Coordinates of C-alpha atoms in Angstrom, one line a residue:
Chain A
X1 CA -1.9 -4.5 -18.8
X2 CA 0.1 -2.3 -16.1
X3 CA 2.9 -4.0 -14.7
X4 CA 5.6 -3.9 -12.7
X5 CA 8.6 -5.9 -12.0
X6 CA 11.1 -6.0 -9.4
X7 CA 14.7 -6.7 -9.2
X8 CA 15.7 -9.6 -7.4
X9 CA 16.6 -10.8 -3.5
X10 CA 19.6 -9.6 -1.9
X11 CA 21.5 -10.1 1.2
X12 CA 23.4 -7.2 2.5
X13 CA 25.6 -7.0 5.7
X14 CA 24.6 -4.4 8.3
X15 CA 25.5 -0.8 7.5
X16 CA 25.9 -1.6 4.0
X17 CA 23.9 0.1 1.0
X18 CA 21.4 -1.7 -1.4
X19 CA 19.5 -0.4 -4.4
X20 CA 16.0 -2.2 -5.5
X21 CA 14.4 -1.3 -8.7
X22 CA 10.5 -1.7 -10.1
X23 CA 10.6 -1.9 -14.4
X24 CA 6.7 -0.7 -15.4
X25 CA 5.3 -1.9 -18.4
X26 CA 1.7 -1.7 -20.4
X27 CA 1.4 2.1 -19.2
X28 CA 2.4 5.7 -19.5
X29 CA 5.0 5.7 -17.1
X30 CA 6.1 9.5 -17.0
X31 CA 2.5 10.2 -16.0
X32 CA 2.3 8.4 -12.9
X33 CA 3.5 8.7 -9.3
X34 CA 5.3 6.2 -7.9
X35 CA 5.7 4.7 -4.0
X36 CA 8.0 2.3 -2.1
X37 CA 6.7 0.7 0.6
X38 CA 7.7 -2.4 2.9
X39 CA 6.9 -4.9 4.9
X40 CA 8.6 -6.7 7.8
X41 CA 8.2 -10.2 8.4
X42 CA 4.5 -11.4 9.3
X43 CA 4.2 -7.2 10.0
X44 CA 1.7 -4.9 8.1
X45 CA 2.8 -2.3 5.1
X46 CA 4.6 0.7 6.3
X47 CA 4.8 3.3 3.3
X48 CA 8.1 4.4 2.1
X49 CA 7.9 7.5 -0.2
X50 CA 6.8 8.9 -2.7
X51 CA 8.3 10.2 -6.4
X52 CA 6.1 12.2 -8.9
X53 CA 5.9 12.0 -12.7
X54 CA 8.9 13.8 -13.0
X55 CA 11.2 13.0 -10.5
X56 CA 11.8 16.6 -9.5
X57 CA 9.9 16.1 -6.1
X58 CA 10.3 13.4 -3.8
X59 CA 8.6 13.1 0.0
X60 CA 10.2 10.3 2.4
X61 CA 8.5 9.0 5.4
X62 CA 10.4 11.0 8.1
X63 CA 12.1 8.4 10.1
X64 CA 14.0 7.2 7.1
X65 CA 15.4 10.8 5.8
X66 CA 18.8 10.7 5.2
X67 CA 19.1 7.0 4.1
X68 CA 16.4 6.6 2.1
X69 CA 16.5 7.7 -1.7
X70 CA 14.2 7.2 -4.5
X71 CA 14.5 8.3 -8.3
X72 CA 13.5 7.1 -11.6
X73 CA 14.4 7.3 -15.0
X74 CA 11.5 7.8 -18.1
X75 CA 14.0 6.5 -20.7
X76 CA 13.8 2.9 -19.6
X77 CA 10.5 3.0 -17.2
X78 CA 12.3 2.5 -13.8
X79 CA 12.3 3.7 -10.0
X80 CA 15.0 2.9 -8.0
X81 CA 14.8 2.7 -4.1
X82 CA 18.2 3.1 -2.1
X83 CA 18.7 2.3 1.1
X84 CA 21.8 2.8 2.9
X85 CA 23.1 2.2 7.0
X86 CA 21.2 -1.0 6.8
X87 CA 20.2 -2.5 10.3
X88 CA 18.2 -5.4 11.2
X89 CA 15.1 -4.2 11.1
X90 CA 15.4 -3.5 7.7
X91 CA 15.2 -6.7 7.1
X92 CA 11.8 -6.7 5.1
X93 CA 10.4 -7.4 1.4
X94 CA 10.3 -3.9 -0.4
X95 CA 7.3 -3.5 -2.8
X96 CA 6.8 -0.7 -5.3
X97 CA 3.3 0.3 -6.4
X98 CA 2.2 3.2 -8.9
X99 CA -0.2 6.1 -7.3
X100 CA -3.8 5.4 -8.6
X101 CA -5.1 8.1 -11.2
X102 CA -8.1 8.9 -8.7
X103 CA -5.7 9.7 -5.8
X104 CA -1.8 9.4 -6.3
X105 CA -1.6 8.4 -2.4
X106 CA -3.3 5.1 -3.3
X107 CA -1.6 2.6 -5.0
X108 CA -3.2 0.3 -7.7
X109 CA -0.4 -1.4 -9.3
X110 CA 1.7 -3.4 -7.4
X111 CA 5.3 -4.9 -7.9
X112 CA 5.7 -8.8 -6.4
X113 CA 8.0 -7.4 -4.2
X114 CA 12.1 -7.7 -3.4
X115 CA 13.4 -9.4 -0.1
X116 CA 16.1 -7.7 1.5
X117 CA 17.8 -9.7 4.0
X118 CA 20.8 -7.7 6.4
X119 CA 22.5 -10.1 8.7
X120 CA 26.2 -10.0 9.3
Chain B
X1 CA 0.7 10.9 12.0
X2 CA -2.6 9.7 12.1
X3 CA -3.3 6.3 13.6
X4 CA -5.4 3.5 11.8
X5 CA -6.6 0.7 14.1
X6 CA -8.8 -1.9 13.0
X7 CA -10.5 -4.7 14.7
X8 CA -11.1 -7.7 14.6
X9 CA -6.9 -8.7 14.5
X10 CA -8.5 -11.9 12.8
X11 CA -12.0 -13.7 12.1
X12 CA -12.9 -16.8 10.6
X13 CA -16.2 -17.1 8.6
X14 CA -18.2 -19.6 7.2
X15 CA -18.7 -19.8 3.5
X16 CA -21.2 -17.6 2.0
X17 CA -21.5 -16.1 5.1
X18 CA -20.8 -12.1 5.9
X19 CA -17.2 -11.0 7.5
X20 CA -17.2 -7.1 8.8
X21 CA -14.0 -5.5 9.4
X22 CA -13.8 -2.3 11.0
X23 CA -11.1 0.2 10.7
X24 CA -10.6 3.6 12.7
X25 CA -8.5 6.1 12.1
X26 CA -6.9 8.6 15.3
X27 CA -8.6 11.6 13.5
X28 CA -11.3 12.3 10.8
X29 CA -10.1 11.6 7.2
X30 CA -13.2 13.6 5.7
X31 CA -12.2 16.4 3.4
X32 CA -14.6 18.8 3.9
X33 CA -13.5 20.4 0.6
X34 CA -15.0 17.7 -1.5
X35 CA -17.1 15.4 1.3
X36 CA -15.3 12.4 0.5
X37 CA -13.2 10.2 3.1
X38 CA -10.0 9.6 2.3
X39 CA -9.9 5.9 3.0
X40 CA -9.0 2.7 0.8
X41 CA -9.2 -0.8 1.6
X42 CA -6.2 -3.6 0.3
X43 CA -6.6 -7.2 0.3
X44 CA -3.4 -9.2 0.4
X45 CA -3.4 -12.7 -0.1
X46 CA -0.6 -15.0 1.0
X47 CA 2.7 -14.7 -1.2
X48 CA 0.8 -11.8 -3.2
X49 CA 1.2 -8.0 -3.1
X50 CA -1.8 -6.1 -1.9
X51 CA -4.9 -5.4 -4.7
X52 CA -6.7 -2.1 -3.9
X53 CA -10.6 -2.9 -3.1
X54 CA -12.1 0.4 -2.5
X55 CA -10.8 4.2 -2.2
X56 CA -13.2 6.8 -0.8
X57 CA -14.3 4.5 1.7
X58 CA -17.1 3.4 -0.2
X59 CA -16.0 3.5 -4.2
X60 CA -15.0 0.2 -5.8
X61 CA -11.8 -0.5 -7.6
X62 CA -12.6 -1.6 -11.6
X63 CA -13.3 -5.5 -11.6
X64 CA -13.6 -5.8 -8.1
X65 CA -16.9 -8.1 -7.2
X66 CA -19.7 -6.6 -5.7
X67 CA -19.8 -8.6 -2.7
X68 CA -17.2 -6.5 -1.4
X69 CA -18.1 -2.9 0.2
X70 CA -16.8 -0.1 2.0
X71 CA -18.9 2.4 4.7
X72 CA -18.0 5.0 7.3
X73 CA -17.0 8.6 7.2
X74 CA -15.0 10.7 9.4
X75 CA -12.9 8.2 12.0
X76 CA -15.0 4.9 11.9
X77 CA -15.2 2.9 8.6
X78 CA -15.8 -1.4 7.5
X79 CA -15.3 -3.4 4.7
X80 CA -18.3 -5.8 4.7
X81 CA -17.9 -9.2 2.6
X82 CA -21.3 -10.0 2.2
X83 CA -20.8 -13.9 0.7
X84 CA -17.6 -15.0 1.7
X85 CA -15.7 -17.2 -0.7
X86 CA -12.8 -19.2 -0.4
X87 CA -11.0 -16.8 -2.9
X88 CA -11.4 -14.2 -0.4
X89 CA -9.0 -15.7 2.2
X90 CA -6.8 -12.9 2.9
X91 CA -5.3 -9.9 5.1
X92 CA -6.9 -6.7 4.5
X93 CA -5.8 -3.2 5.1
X94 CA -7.2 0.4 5.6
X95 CA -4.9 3.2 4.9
X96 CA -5.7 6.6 5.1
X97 CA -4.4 9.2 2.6
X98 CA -5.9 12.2 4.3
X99 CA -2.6 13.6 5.5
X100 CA 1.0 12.7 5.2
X101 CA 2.2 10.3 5.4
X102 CA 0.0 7.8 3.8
X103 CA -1.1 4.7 7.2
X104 CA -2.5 1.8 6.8
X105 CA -4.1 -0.3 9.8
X106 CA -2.1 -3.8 11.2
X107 CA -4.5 -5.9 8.7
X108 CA -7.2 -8.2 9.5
X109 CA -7.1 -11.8 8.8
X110 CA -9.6 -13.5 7.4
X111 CA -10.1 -17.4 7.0
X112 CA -12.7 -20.0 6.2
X113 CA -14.1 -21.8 10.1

């Protein structure tokens, strides 16, 4: 069945960079969208961005342009998120998801998500 | 970017009894295009990543139990649990994916009283 796994935990210092990635298995990859989104402690999801079959096209949620970057690669089934200028309140677990067949701006796959820690 | 609020924050129910949740969203997400709302419902359960429920406000996810249901159209929508089972402990989400970006709501709790 459709999978996805996510790279492990990290811990980053404030304005550093960290990349997450989201491995999907038991699908067609290339023909899927793909999303990022997070979720701050005990908050709700706030929706990252979004990356279509291709990768050619890419749409970000506006207050993270410029520091936010996602891309994937069909030959081994991966996205990538990258986040850089980390602050606190990045401080969040970072779950990918793949868009639903029946709308791409739903999500019906789901990573187990990545915890990304920034403290100094 | 449109606003999705739902109410209650949290509810506790008795087992086998009904929980309501109601979501609204700042502005209509019906596509007058096609006449569908443009409206899904997550659950998340604790430690998990969120399972989608229903998309179109009202349309089932495959393997999702029938006790669970979606209604509304334009701004007001609710997922009704008609039986509510322990397995069904959980935060659930609206999100809209009418326009861009993609919201969801701040999530309703919902436990066993």
């Amino acid at each position: 069945q459709a999978q996805l796994v996510q790279s492990g935990a990290e811990v980053k210092k404030p304005g550093a960079s960290v990349r997450v990635s989201c491995r999907a298995s038991g699908y067609t990859f290339s023909n899927y969208y793909m999303h990022w989104l997070r979720q701050a402690p005990g908050q709700g999801l706030e929706w990252m961005g979004i990356i279509n079959p291709s990768g050619e096209n890419t749409r970000y949620l506006e207050k993270l342009r410029g520091r936010f970057t996602m891309t994937r690669d069909t030959s081994t089934s991966t996205v990538y998120m990258d986040l850089s200028g980390l602050r606190s309140e990045d401080t969040a677990v970072y779950l990918c998801a793949r868009g639903s067949p029946v709308d791409y701006y739903t999500m019906d796959v789901w990573g187990k998500a990545t915890a990304v820690i920034v403290s100094s | 970017d449109i606003v999705m609020t739902q109410s209650p924050d949290s509810l506790a129910v008795s087992l086998g009894e009904r929980a309501t949740i109601n979501c609204k969203s700042s502005q209509s997400v019906l596509h007058s295009s096609n006449n569908k709302n443009n409206l899904a419902w997550y659950q998340q359960k604790p430690g998990q990543p969120p399972k989608l429920l229903i998309y179109w406000a009202s349309t089932r996810e495959s393997g999702v139990p029938d006790r669970f249901s979606g209604s509304g159209s334009g701004t007001d929508f609710t997922l009704t649990i008609s039986s509510l089972r322990a397995e069904d402990v959980a935060v659930y989400y609206c999100q809209q994916y009418f326009d861009f970006p993609p919201t969801f709501g701040q999530g309703t709790e919902v436990e066993i009283k």
